[in-house]
Amino acid sequence: MRFYFLLVIVFTITLPSASQSKKTNAYQYTVDLTKVVNDRVYVELKPPAVTSSEITFYMPKIVPGTYAIADYGRYVEDITAVDKKGNKLPVEKVEANTWKIKDAKKLAKISYWVNDSWDTEVAGPDIFWPAGTNIEEGKNFVINTSGFFGYIEGQKETPFQFNVVRSKDLYGSTGLIATETGAPPSSIKLEKTPENQNKVVDIYKTSDYDELVDSPLMYSKPDTAIIKVANTEVLIGSYSPNNKVTAKEIAASIREVLLAQTEYLGGKLPVDKYAFIFYFTDRPIMSYGALEHSYSSMYYMPEMTIDQMNQQLRDFAAHEFFHIVTPLTVHSEEIDNFDFNDPKMSKHLWMYEGVTEYFAGNVQVQYGLISPEEYIGVLQEKMMTADQFIDDVPFTEISKQTLDKYHDQYYNVYQKGALIGLCLDIKLRQLSAGKYGLRNLMLDLSAKYGKNKAFDDEELFDVITAMTYPEIGEFFNKYVKGSEPLPLKETFAAVGIEYVEEEKFEDYSLGIGNENIGVTEIDGQAKLQIAHAERMNDMAKALEFQEGDVLIKINQDSLPELGPMFGMFIQSHIAKLPTLDTLSYTVLRTGDDGNQKLVELKAPVKKIEMVRKHSLSPMEDITEAQYALRESWLRAPVATDQEQKPKEDK
Ligand SMILES: [Zn+2]
């Protein structure tokens, strides 16, 4: 929704803290969730002391972890700056995220309205959902702080306080930790007026803008669970509009993943408090995902029951939680000193996203949460998905230019990036006779650097090589800094697994697969379509698919929404093929006249010659060394092994 009526709201709430802290040089923000006007929320800022006559006020262009331009300034409307007496000061909008305020020495207050990114259509890039903002009056507010609060140029390091005015029946899930004013959220009493009866103000403080942006919140009717994992208190906050899933169920599901991750990280976690914040949507979706923060992660996922989403939920949670290793603990200067409005990218997405994704799978097989066969399937899927991206440009280059030139290659960080992690892990284990893997390397890097000490982007490969083996330097040179294809055959052979890049075989086929389908959007819903007619197999040819055909039904069964359930749907139809005489599809086809119509396609079911890519199978005769290496890769280290004892956290 989008409205432009201008309304003025007078704050009737007195905030004692605001007057008390007049002397402190901090940003004082107030956002009132009890007053939603035209799907917008009012934000007020008492700025820190300003010494120049003109200042620049920024909303972020980008936030860490998304690797994409967001331009949050697009959702801010009616910025007003006033002096102590309420006289307006000149404000000039410079570009989407930048405003200049003149006569700034007199500046006493900045105010504006914030629209939410989730249901406001504005020109420009789509904001990644878990980094976006949601305003659903009385029900749910997703406060990614980057969408609500800005900063003044040169004063990014100044402390922030923000007050959230809410109705009593809403609860704020966040990873923010206690402030000196009390337990989080510390609440203050409001003036006793009839209007304020059901309102509470939550006060949060952060040391600077980076910490502010690192701290999302979700306000909704309370559905929370708390679990204790090693030394860490873990909060699960959930919003499921149709109550299909609860925080308790989520907690039960991800608890064992977190326990395994704790062991994987040496028995202790580097945070005291952590929050998983879940928003489940019942609307049609094109994409969903999650975003990591130092003390929390934010999830935007389709609303399903816990059984329907279980594995995906665990995969997502494991991935986001492992980000506390990298980039949150191990990161380069580009990330440490993050420039929200003129971002510099690092070369090391292979590590931030790739190693994180690799760990998310490896921990699950090591601790028996998935079987080795399932894990091999996960790796195969990554190899097949990676085939859809370019493989002749160094991964460091793709990383460095991920905002522009190689933006369309970003998704490969979860595929090839994870496979780099795999090859590196096995190489390290091979060189150390199974004693030292990628897990150990990341723990050592965490100890060497840590949250507050960045590495030099140019030097990381040399540092790692010095910490490990010269062969690891060669590995980086060839496969990460260089553009040679990953040594998959050699890597899998080291653990006694036969890798065949491509082989022909005969089997039944649905006529659709990674090679010929793509995703398109119809009425806001993601649908599968035939994207590459030139890559159709004999079954697809027999069905007479045409490029652009949107798949509606298979054998009279409507295709479900793309999401975690989709794979099972396809699998069940593949399994049925041998029992059928005919395979049929209903497709939506656009004719030469531009009109769309439903078309029925049919072909007799028979085995066809197909190409299987990236097949993996256990070798028949393997050496003891191969066996030992496979064990060290797939099985959690035994605690009695001296080399593998949990390390003390630094
Ligand atoms: Zn990630």
XYZ file of C-alpha atoms and ligand atoms in Angstrom:
651
model
C 0.000 0.000 0.000
C 1.125 3.497 -0.612
C -0.416 6.697 0.729
C 0.818 10.232 0.750
C -1.539 12.033 3.109
C 0.388 14.203 5.432
C -0.692 14.044 9.039
C 0.858 15.624 12.026
C 1.012 13.657 15.225
C 1.763 15.297 18.498
C 3.563 13.109 20.969
C 1.719 13.044 24.236
C 4.177 10.703 25.845
C 6.863 12.101 28.043
C 10.087 10.227 27.951
C 11.994 10.817 31.161
C 15.168 9.393 29.715
C 15.174 11.904 26.921
C 15.332 14.849 29.263
C 17.717 13.168 31.677
C 20.256 12.468 29.036
C 20.368 15.929 27.538
C 24.014 16.174 28.441
C 25.068 12.897 26.899
C 26.166 13.098 23.327
C 23.986 10.366 21.886
C 21.340 9.916 19.260
C 17.900 9.757 20.911
C 15.402 8.063 18.666
C 11.749 7.410 19.387
C 9.492 5.297 17.221
C 5.812 4.947 18.073
C 4.267 1.642 17.058
C 0.921 2.570 18.584
C 0.349 5.224 15.939
C 0.353 3.794 12.478
C -0.941 6.243 9.922
C -1.437 5.105 6.354
C 0.833 2.135 6.922
C 3.610 4.400 8.088
C 5.318 4.881 11.425
C 6.534 8.178 12.845
C 10.168 8.494 13.908
C 11.669 11.321 15.914
C 15.339 11.999 16.544
C 17.022 14.236 19.058
C 20.427 14.357 17.405
C 23.770 14.396 19.177
C 25.540 17.750 19.431
C 26.361 19.170 16.029
C 29.249 21.575 15.526
C 29.088 22.396 11.823
C 26.612 24.662 10.109
C 25.636 22.023 7.572
C 25.245 18.310 8.200
C 24.495 15.287 6.049
C 21.891 12.846 7.311
C 22.077 9.344 5.880
C 19.845 6.326 5.692
C 21.960 3.309 4.683
C 22.449 2.383 1.051
C 23.471 -1.139 2.074
C 23.866 -3.202 5.236
C 26.383 -5.933 6.065
C 25.568 -9.486 5.083
C 23.224 -8.719 2.189
C 25.787 -7.974 -0.544
C 23.148 -5.972 -2.394
C 22.087 -2.338 -2.594
C 19.015 -1.602 -0.471
C 18.580 2.209 -0.553
C 16.540 2.400 2.657
C 16.177 6.153 2.114
C 13.477 5.392 -0.448
C 11.111 4.447 2.359
C 11.568 7.625 4.377
C 9.105 10.437 3.762
C 8.558 14.015 4.910
C 11.848 14.601 6.670
C 11.618 17.687 8.812
C 14.344 19.384 10.847
C 13.502 21.975 13.491
C 15.274 24.139 16.042
C 14.491 24.325 19.762
C 11.505 26.587 19.152
C 10.097 24.333 16.474
C 11.114 26.539 13.546
C 11.861 24.550 10.433
C 15.446 24.372 9.163
C 16.223 23.987 5.441
C 16.445 20.307 4.395
C 17.629 19.359 0.938
C 17.347 15.835 -0.439
C 20.592 15.036 -2.251
C 19.855 11.485 -3.381
C 17.844 8.442 -2.263
C 19.639 8.055 1.063
C 21.107 11.504 1.710
C 19.734 14.762 3.066
C 21.598 18.014 3.795
C 20.408 20.058 6.741
C 21.432 23.718 6.851
C 21.695 25.961 9.914
C 22.507 22.732 11.665
C 24.016 24.271 14.801
C 20.445 25.124 15.775
C 19.196 21.611 15.062
C 17.061 20.220 17.894
C 14.994 17.513 16.219
C 14.677 15.534 13.014
C 11.448 13.714 12.276
C 10.113 11.632 9.412
C 7.712 8.902 8.425
C 8.879 5.392 7.625
C 7.117 3.190 5.117
C 7.729 -0.536 5.235
C 9.669 -2.210 2.449
C 7.548 -5.373 2.547
C 4.424 -3.883 1.038
C 5.409 -0.536 -0.383
C 6.211 -0.369 -4.049
C 8.920 2.103 -4.877
C 11.293 2.209 -7.812
C 14.714 0.670 -7.342
C 16.174 -2.583 -6.059
C 14.079 -5.020 -4.019
C 15.312 -5.204 -0.465
C 16.160 -8.729 0.648
C 13.142 -9.649 2.811
C 14.998 -10.481 6.041
C 16.706 -7.087 5.802
C 13.450 -5.254 5.110
C 10.796 -3.691 7.289
C 7.207 -4.586 8.064
C 4.404 -2.471 9.482
C 1.183 -4.380 10.205
C -0.735 -2.300 12.661
C -1.398 -4.000 15.971
C -0.034 -7.307 14.681
C 3.535 -7.274 13.611
C 6.434 -4.893 13.169
C 9.719 -6.051 11.730
C 12.183 -3.385 12.733
C 15.323 -3.853 10.784
C 16.844 -0.758 12.319
C 18.506 0.179 9.019
C 15.039 0.968 7.675
C 14.002 3.142 10.612
C 17.077 4.984 11.836
C 19.750 7.018 10.074
C 23.010 8.659 11.100
C 24.812 11.936 10.664
C 27.953 11.976 8.524
C 31.075 11.754 10.689
C 29.044 10.592 13.702
C 28.569 6.914 12.974
C 30.538 5.981 16.109
C 28.351 7.985 18.502
C 26.116 5.962 20.892
C 22.454 5.461 20.078
C 19.409 5.159 22.274
C 16.096 4.254 20.782
C 12.743 4.142 22.467
C 10.009 1.961 21.088
C 6.504 2.944 22.130
C 4.329 -0.158 21.921
C 1.014 -1.474 23.124
C 1.240 -3.759 26.156
C 0.212 -6.864 24.246
C 3.160 -6.770 21.857
C 6.558 -8.207 22.658
C 9.880 -7.265 21.094
C 12.100 -10.192 20.122
C 15.711 -9.102 19.732
C 19.261 -10.141 20.431
C 20.004 -6.791 22.056
C 21.485 -7.239 25.489
C 20.800 -5.417 28.723
C 21.506 -1.729 28.986
C 22.625 -0.070 32.197
C 19.012 0.883 32.798
C 17.928 -2.685 33.419
C 16.954 -5.902 31.783
C 16.144 -5.777 28.111
C 13.966 -4.220 27.108
C 14.085 -1.806 29.999
C 10.731 -0.150 30.218
C 9.838 3.254 31.514
C 6.579 4.398 32.977
C 4.380 6.670 30.965
C 2.415 9.596 32.183
C -0.872 8.260 33.514
C -3.380 9.379 30.937
C -6.274 7.345 29.537
C -4.530 7.301 26.184
C -1.374 5.812 27.627
C -3.087 3.066 29.587
C -2.071 0.281 27.258
C 1.306 1.605 26.232
C 4.832 0.789 27.254
C 8.135 2.228 26.113
C 11.078 -0.082 25.587
C 14.512 1.503 25.716
C 17.475 0.111 23.851
C 21.031 1.349 23.655
C 23.833 0.576 21.272
C 27.404 1.823 21.262
C 27.339 3.015 17.654
C 25.512 2.805 14.339
C 27.109 -0.528 13.401
C 25.703 -2.172 16.512
C 22.346 -0.523 15.903
C 22.087 -1.945 12.380
C 23.328 -5.291 13.725
C 20.285 -5.443 16.021
C 16.928 -6.160 14.372
C 13.727 -6.455 16.387
C 10.331 -7.968 15.761
C 7.278 -6.835 17.683
C 4.259 -9.119 17.737
C 1.952 -10.962 20.118
C 4.362 -12.955 22.237
C 5.270 -16.376 20.904
C 8.668 -17.081 22.318
C 10.770 -19.889 23.706
C 14.098 -19.841 25.473
C 16.652 -22.609 25.355
C 20.016 -22.808 27.004
C 22.819 -24.064 24.784
C 26.158 -24.425 26.571
C 26.868 -20.953 27.942
C 24.357 -19.218 25.686
C 20.754 -18.235 26.285
C 18.894 -18.618 23.016
C 15.620 -16.809 22.393
C 13.246 -17.933 19.658
C 10.679 -15.336 18.641
C 8.083 -16.381 16.106
C 5.214 -14.819 14.194
C 2.994 -17.299 12.383
C -0.169 -15.485 11.213
C -2.281 -18.654 11.120
C -0.574 -20.324 14.078
C 0.777 -23.108 11.908
C 4.032 -23.218 13.817
C 5.101 -22.137 17.293
C 8.321 -20.899 18.864
C 8.301 -23.991 21.086
C 8.263 -26.328 18.099
C 11.040 -24.380 16.440
C 13.085 -24.461 19.625
C 12.710 -28.233 19.858
C 13.755 -28.635 16.230
C 16.829 -26.438 16.198
C 18.015 -27.262 19.697
C 19.925 -30.356 18.626
C 21.449 -28.505 15.695
C 22.679 -25.817 18.073
C 24.089 -28.406 20.458
C 25.982 -29.995 17.571
C 27.224 -26.583 16.458
C 28.469 -25.864 19.956
C 30.524 -29.062 19.899
C 31.713 -28.261 16.393
C 32.931 -24.897 17.669
C 34.845 -26.419 20.540
C 32.214 -26.698 23.270
C 31.584 -23.034 23.960
C 29.848 -20.304 22.001
C 31.243 -16.804 21.570
C 27.972 -15.109 22.588
C 26.003 -15.032 25.862
C 22.664 -14.278 24.276
C 21.341 -15.034 20.838
C 17.932 -14.551 19.229
C 16.340 -16.366 16.310
C 13.602 -14.130 14.949
C 11.124 -15.804 12.602
C 8.483 -14.177 10.477
C 6.356 -16.684 8.601
C 4.335 -15.383 5.713
C 1.090 -16.736 4.298
C 1.387 -14.548 1.214
C 2.638 -15.732 -2.177
C 6.378 -15.372 -2.304
C 9.114 -15.098 -4.879
C 11.916 -15.717 -2.457
C 12.597 -16.152 1.195
C 15.675 -16.279 3.343
C 17.477 -15.213 6.452
C 20.092 -12.718 7.503
C 22.782 -13.054 10.126
C 23.702 -10.632 12.891
C 26.155 -10.833 15.763
C 23.552 -11.720 18.383
C 20.581 -12.699 16.280
C 19.333 -13.796 12.906
C 16.170 -12.746 11.083
C 14.117 -15.217 9.046
C 11.459 -14.636 6.424
C 9.935 -17.955 5.413
C 6.711 -19.404 4.035
C 4.293 -20.402 6.801
C 4.211 -24.161 7.178
C 3.965 -26.727 9.908
C 7.159 -27.768 11.653
C 7.123 -31.155 9.876
C 6.826 -29.554 6.482
C 9.730 -27.197 6.996
C 11.889 -29.138 9.395
C 15.062 -29.758 7.365
C 15.013 -26.372 5.670
C 14.529 -24.679 9.020
C 17.513 -26.537 10.441
C 19.657 -25.779 7.405
C 18.814 -22.090 7.600
C 19.314 -21.878 11.357
C 22.622 -23.755 11.167
C 23.864 -21.466 8.398
C 22.910 -18.196 10.090
C 24.172 -19.293 13.469
C 27.556 -20.300 12.024
C 27.973 -16.759 10.797
C 29.042 -15.915 14.335
C 32.366 -17.428 13.188
C 32.600 -15.575 9.913
C 32.134 -12.774 8.996
C 31.022 -11.762 12.490
C 34.232 -12.879 14.213
C 36.649 -13.347 11.307
C 36.353 -10.530 8.769
C 38.336 -8.048 6.728
C 38.675 -4.310 7.203
C 36.029 -3.714 4.521
C 33.484 -5.306 6.819
C 34.886 -4.125 10.146
C 34.746 -0.500 9.160
C 31.599 -0.909 7.130
C 30.656 2.063 5.001
C 26.857 2.073 4.859
C 26.740 4.611 2.057
C 29.876 3.912 0.027
C 30.419 0.193 0.532
C 33.677 -1.606 -0.318
C 33.428 -5.330 -0.920
C 35.867 -7.951 0.306
C 37.411 -10.742 -1.810
C 36.495 -13.387 0.681
C 32.866 -14.360 0.153
C 34.212 -17.900 -0.361
C 34.797 -17.812 3.388
C 31.979 -15.619 4.782
C 29.233 -17.442 2.910
C 30.950 -20.493 1.433
C 32.635 -21.869 4.555
C 29.550 -20.977 6.606
C 27.324 -22.944 4.240
C 29.790 -25.827 4.182
C 29.828 -25.963 7.986
C 26.018 -25.904 8.124
C 25.948 -29.198 6.208
C 29.084 -30.772 7.647
C 28.006 -30.283 11.262
C 24.742 -32.089 10.583
C 26.385 -35.185 9.132
C 29.137 -35.185 11.753
C 26.635 -35.289 14.584
C 24.209 -37.701 12.963
C 21.433 -35.200 12.262
C 21.516 -36.237 8.615
C 22.884 -39.463 7.151
C 26.077 -39.592 5.046
C 23.852 -40.450 2.049
C 21.725 -37.355 2.632
C 24.867 -35.284 2.981
C 26.265 -36.597 -0.305
C 22.931 -35.576 -1.846
C 23.364 -32.068 -0.468
C 26.813 -31.825 -2.080
C 25.517 -33.173 -5.396
C 22.784 -30.566 -5.430
C 25.376 -27.867 -4.843
C 27.455 -29.085 -7.776
C 24.413 -29.160 -10.039
C 23.266 -25.702 -9.005
C 26.806 -24.351 -9.399
C 26.697 -25.512 -13.039
C 24.230 -22.721 -13.734
C 26.866 -20.094 -12.940
C 30.101 -19.058 -14.599
C 33.187 -21.005 -13.614
C 35.956 -19.187 -15.456
C 36.311 -16.096 -13.271
C 38.244 -16.239 -9.996
C 35.908 -16.446 -7.019
C 37.773 -13.539 -5.410
C 36.810 -11.361 -8.401
C 33.170 -12.363 -8.207
C 33.264 -11.517 -4.526
C 34.913 -8.136 -5.021
C 32.377 -7.129 -7.688
C 29.303 -8.769 -6.230
C 27.390 -5.482 -5.997
C 27.596 -4.740 -9.704
C 29.388 -6.711 -12.410
C 28.823 -10.145 -10.879
C 25.633 -9.512 -8.963
C 23.850 -12.257 -10.903
C 26.524 -14.708 -9.704
C 25.891 -14.089 -6.019
C 23.799 -17.201 -5.401
C 26.832 -19.295 -6.296
C 28.459 -18.361 -2.965
C 26.188 -21.000 -1.383
C 27.100 -23.544 -4.050
C 30.639 -23.181 -5.321
C 31.540 -21.274 -2.148
C 30.529 -24.288 -0.046
C 32.377 -26.624 -2.429
C 35.536 -24.540 -1.955
C 34.997 -25.142 1.769
C 34.644 -28.865 1.134
C 37.835 -29.136 -0.967
C 39.780 -27.035 1.509
C 38.562 -29.081 4.477
C 39.538 -32.382 2.905
C 42.888 -30.980 1.730
C 43.673 -29.775 5.253
C 42.684 -33.134 6.734
C 44.780 -34.943 4.141
C 47.854 -32.859 4.939
C 47.398 -33.308 8.695
C 46.537 -37.016 8.681
C 42.971 -36.174 9.656
C 43.952 -34.066 12.657
C 43.314 -30.542 11.417
C 40.334 -29.530 9.315
C 38.683 -26.318 8.202
C 36.841 -26.205 11.525
C 40.191 -26.008 13.355
C 41.424 -23.356 10.948
C 38.379 -21.157 11.512
C 38.717 -21.529 15.286
C 42.376 -20.528 15.022
C 41.497 -17.548 12.848
C 38.824 -16.558 15.380
C 41.452 -16.613 18.123
C 43.948 -14.690 16.004
C 41.513 -11.972 14.919
C 38.148 -11.830 16.676
C 35.181 -9.520 16.555
C 37.203 -6.346 17.002
C 40.284 -7.067 14.927
C 40.034 -7.235 11.158
C 42.387 -8.897 8.710
C 43.859 -7.234 5.645
C 41.847 -8.419 2.636
C 45.014 -8.784 0.544
C 46.866 -10.833 3.142
C 44.396 -13.463 4.266
C 45.598 -16.188 1.895
C 49.207 -15.688 3.007
C 48.183 -15.708 6.663
C 46.274 -18.969 6.272
C 49.139 -20.518 4.294
C 51.595 -19.565 7.029
C 49.277 -21.076 9.644
C 48.870 -24.319 7.691
C 50.748 -25.765 4.701
C 52.335 -24.418 1.492
C 49.936 -26.699 -0.413
C 47.038 -24.635 0.919
C 48.616 -21.547 -0.652
C 48.755 -23.422 -3.949
C 45.116 -24.391 -3.518
C 44.080 -20.747 -3.128
C 46.245 -19.705 -6.072
C 44.698 -22.228 -8.395
C 41.076 -22.455 -7.325
C 40.061 -19.313 -5.462
C 42.396 -16.551 -6.678
C 42.740 -18.464 -9.950
C 40.021 -19.735 -12.226
C 40.783 -23.448 -12.434
C 37.733 -25.658 -11.847
C 37.684 -27.176 -8.347
C 39.600 -30.490 -7.979
C 36.440 -32.441 -7.175
C 37.630 -35.824 -8.445
C 40.849 -35.655 -6.452
C 39.047 -34.351 -3.369
C 36.422 -37.084 -3.286
C 39.010 -39.754 -4.122
C 40.923 -38.771 -0.995
C 37.923 -39.874 1.093
C 37.234 -42.986 -0.992
C 34.384 -41.609 -3.074
C 34.259 -42.005 -6.819
C 33.300 -38.794 -8.588
C 32.093 -38.920 -12.181
C 31.501 -35.546 -13.730
C 29.183 -36.777 -16.430
C 27.799 -40.141 -17.480
C 25.078 -41.410 -19.770
C 22.353 -43.701 -18.486
C 18.804 -44.793 -19.290
C 15.890 -43.989 -17.044
C 12.442 -42.450 -16.841
C 12.277 -38.666 -16.881
C 9.716 -35.957 -16.175
C 11.337 -33.936 -18.958
C 12.215 -31.104 -16.612
C 15.387 -30.488 -14.671
C 17.967 -27.914 -13.650
C 19.183 -27.680 -17.211
C 15.964 -26.530 -18.866
C 13.798 -24.825 -16.252
C 13.807 -21.382 -14.703
C 11.647 -19.340 -12.353
C 9.214 -16.648 -13.406
C 6.773 -14.488 -11.497
C 3.028 -14.594 -12.078
C 0.771 -12.499 -9.835
C 3.520 -12.286 -7.252
C 3.989 -16.064 -7.183
C 7.097 -17.876 -8.259
C 6.350 -20.390 -11.020
C 8.497 -22.787 -12.966
C 8.864 -22.302 -16.664
C 10.742 -23.871 -19.529
C 13.649 -21.476 -19.760
C 16.006 -23.280 -22.115
C 14.290 -25.063 -24.986
C 17.689 -25.883 -26.473
C 18.543 -28.027 -23.450
C 15.541 -30.351 -23.515
C 15.963 -34.106 -23.221
C 14.031 -36.620 -25.325
C 11.098 -36.706 -22.903
C 10.766 -32.926 -22.940
C 10.955 -33.009 -26.734
C 8.272 -35.703 -26.896
C 6.046 -33.528 -24.699
C 6.689 -30.643 -27.113
C 7.459 -28.071 -24.462
C 8.079 -24.599 -25.803
C 10.355 -21.998 -24.281
C 8.328 -19.827 -21.900
C 5.755 -22.536 -21.032
C 4.753 -22.061 -17.397
C 4.189 -25.372 -15.600
C 0.784 -25.598 -13.935
C 0.059 -29.317 -13.478
C 1.867 -32.631 -13.767
C -0.464 -35.582 -14.361
C -3.403 -33.393 -13.277
C -1.693 -32.566 -9.980
C -1.216 -28.825 -9.444
C 2.370 -27.842 -8.802
C 2.765 -26.600 -5.225
C 4.387 -23.289 -4.418
C 8.124 -23.260 -4.834
C 9.523 -23.874 -1.407
C 10.723 -26.610 0.862
C 7.860 -28.923 -0.182
C 8.549 -28.701 -3.872
C 11.328 -31.284 -4.017
C 9.095 -33.910 -2.418
C 6.354 -33.228 -4.938
C 8.742 -33.738 -7.858
C 10.235 -36.856 -6.268
C 6.810 -38.426 -5.835
C 6.011 -37.859 -9.519
C 9.336 -39.317 -10.613
C 8.666 -42.373 -8.455
C 5.284 -42.907 -10.130
C 6.646 -42.791 -13.690
C 7.344 -46.534 -14.136
C 3.684 -47.278 -13.384
C 2.279 -44.848 -15.950
C 1.604 -45.134 -19.673
C 1.339 -41.440 -20.291
C 2.930 -38.359 -18.769
C 0.862 -35.209 -19.025
C 1.387 -31.546 -18.265
C -0.835 -28.515 -18.203
C 1.155 -25.437 -19.171
C 0.331 -21.773 -19.525
C 1.514 -20.749 -22.971
C 1.721 -17.277 -24.446
C 0.652 -17.335 -28.082
C 2.009 -15.205 -30.913
C -0.876 -12.801 -30.305
C 0.366 -12.245 -26.729
C -2.629 -14.032 -25.197
C -2.086 -16.727 -22.636
C -3.904 -20.029 -22.706
C -3.731 -23.351 -20.940
C -2.360 -26.146 -23.112
C -2.406 -29.879 -22.387
C 0.752 -31.783 -23.315
C 1.066 -35.568 -23.398
C 3.691 -38.141 -24.233
C 4.096 -41.887 -23.676
C 6.267 -42.772 -20.704
C 9.456 -44.604 -21.667
C 13.055 -44.778 -20.620
C 15.276 -42.284 -22.384
C 18.983 -41.682 -22.549
C 19.969 -39.068 -20.011
C 23.116 -37.476 -18.702
C 23.815 -37.754 -15.024
C 26.102 -35.081 -13.712
C 28.274 -35.130 -10.638
C 27.590 -38.647 -9.520
C 29.205 -39.789 -6.316
C 29.520 -43.372 -5.120
C 31.636 -45.114 -2.499
C 34.760 -46.762 -3.970
C 34.863 -50.524 -3.557
C 38.401 -51.010 -2.337
C 39.695 -48.210 -0.241
C 42.904 -47.841 1.673
C 43.083 -47.332 5.398
C 44.134 -43.747 4.778
C 41.053 -43.074 2.672
C 38.844 -44.683 5.277
C 40.397 -42.688 8.109
C 40.074 -39.456 6.188
C 36.432 -40.156 5.366
C 35.738 -40.861 9.027
C 37.411 -37.630 10.112
C 35.379 -35.723 7.531
C 31.980 -37.297 8.294
C 32.173 -38.146 11.960
C 32.442 -35.873 14.942
C 35.856 -35.976 16.586
C 36.120 -38.208 19.606
C 36.693 -36.166 22.722
C 39.492 -38.402 24.010
C 41.668 -37.588 21.014
C 44.242 -35.104 22.253
C 44.289 -33.148 19.005
C 40.555 -32.759 18.910
C 39.844 -31.602 22.429
C 37.622 -28.554 22.596
C 39.633 -25.393 22.565
C 39.210 -22.664 25.073
C 37.389 -19.739 23.601
C 39.496 -16.614 23.373
Zn 24.940 -16.397 4.967
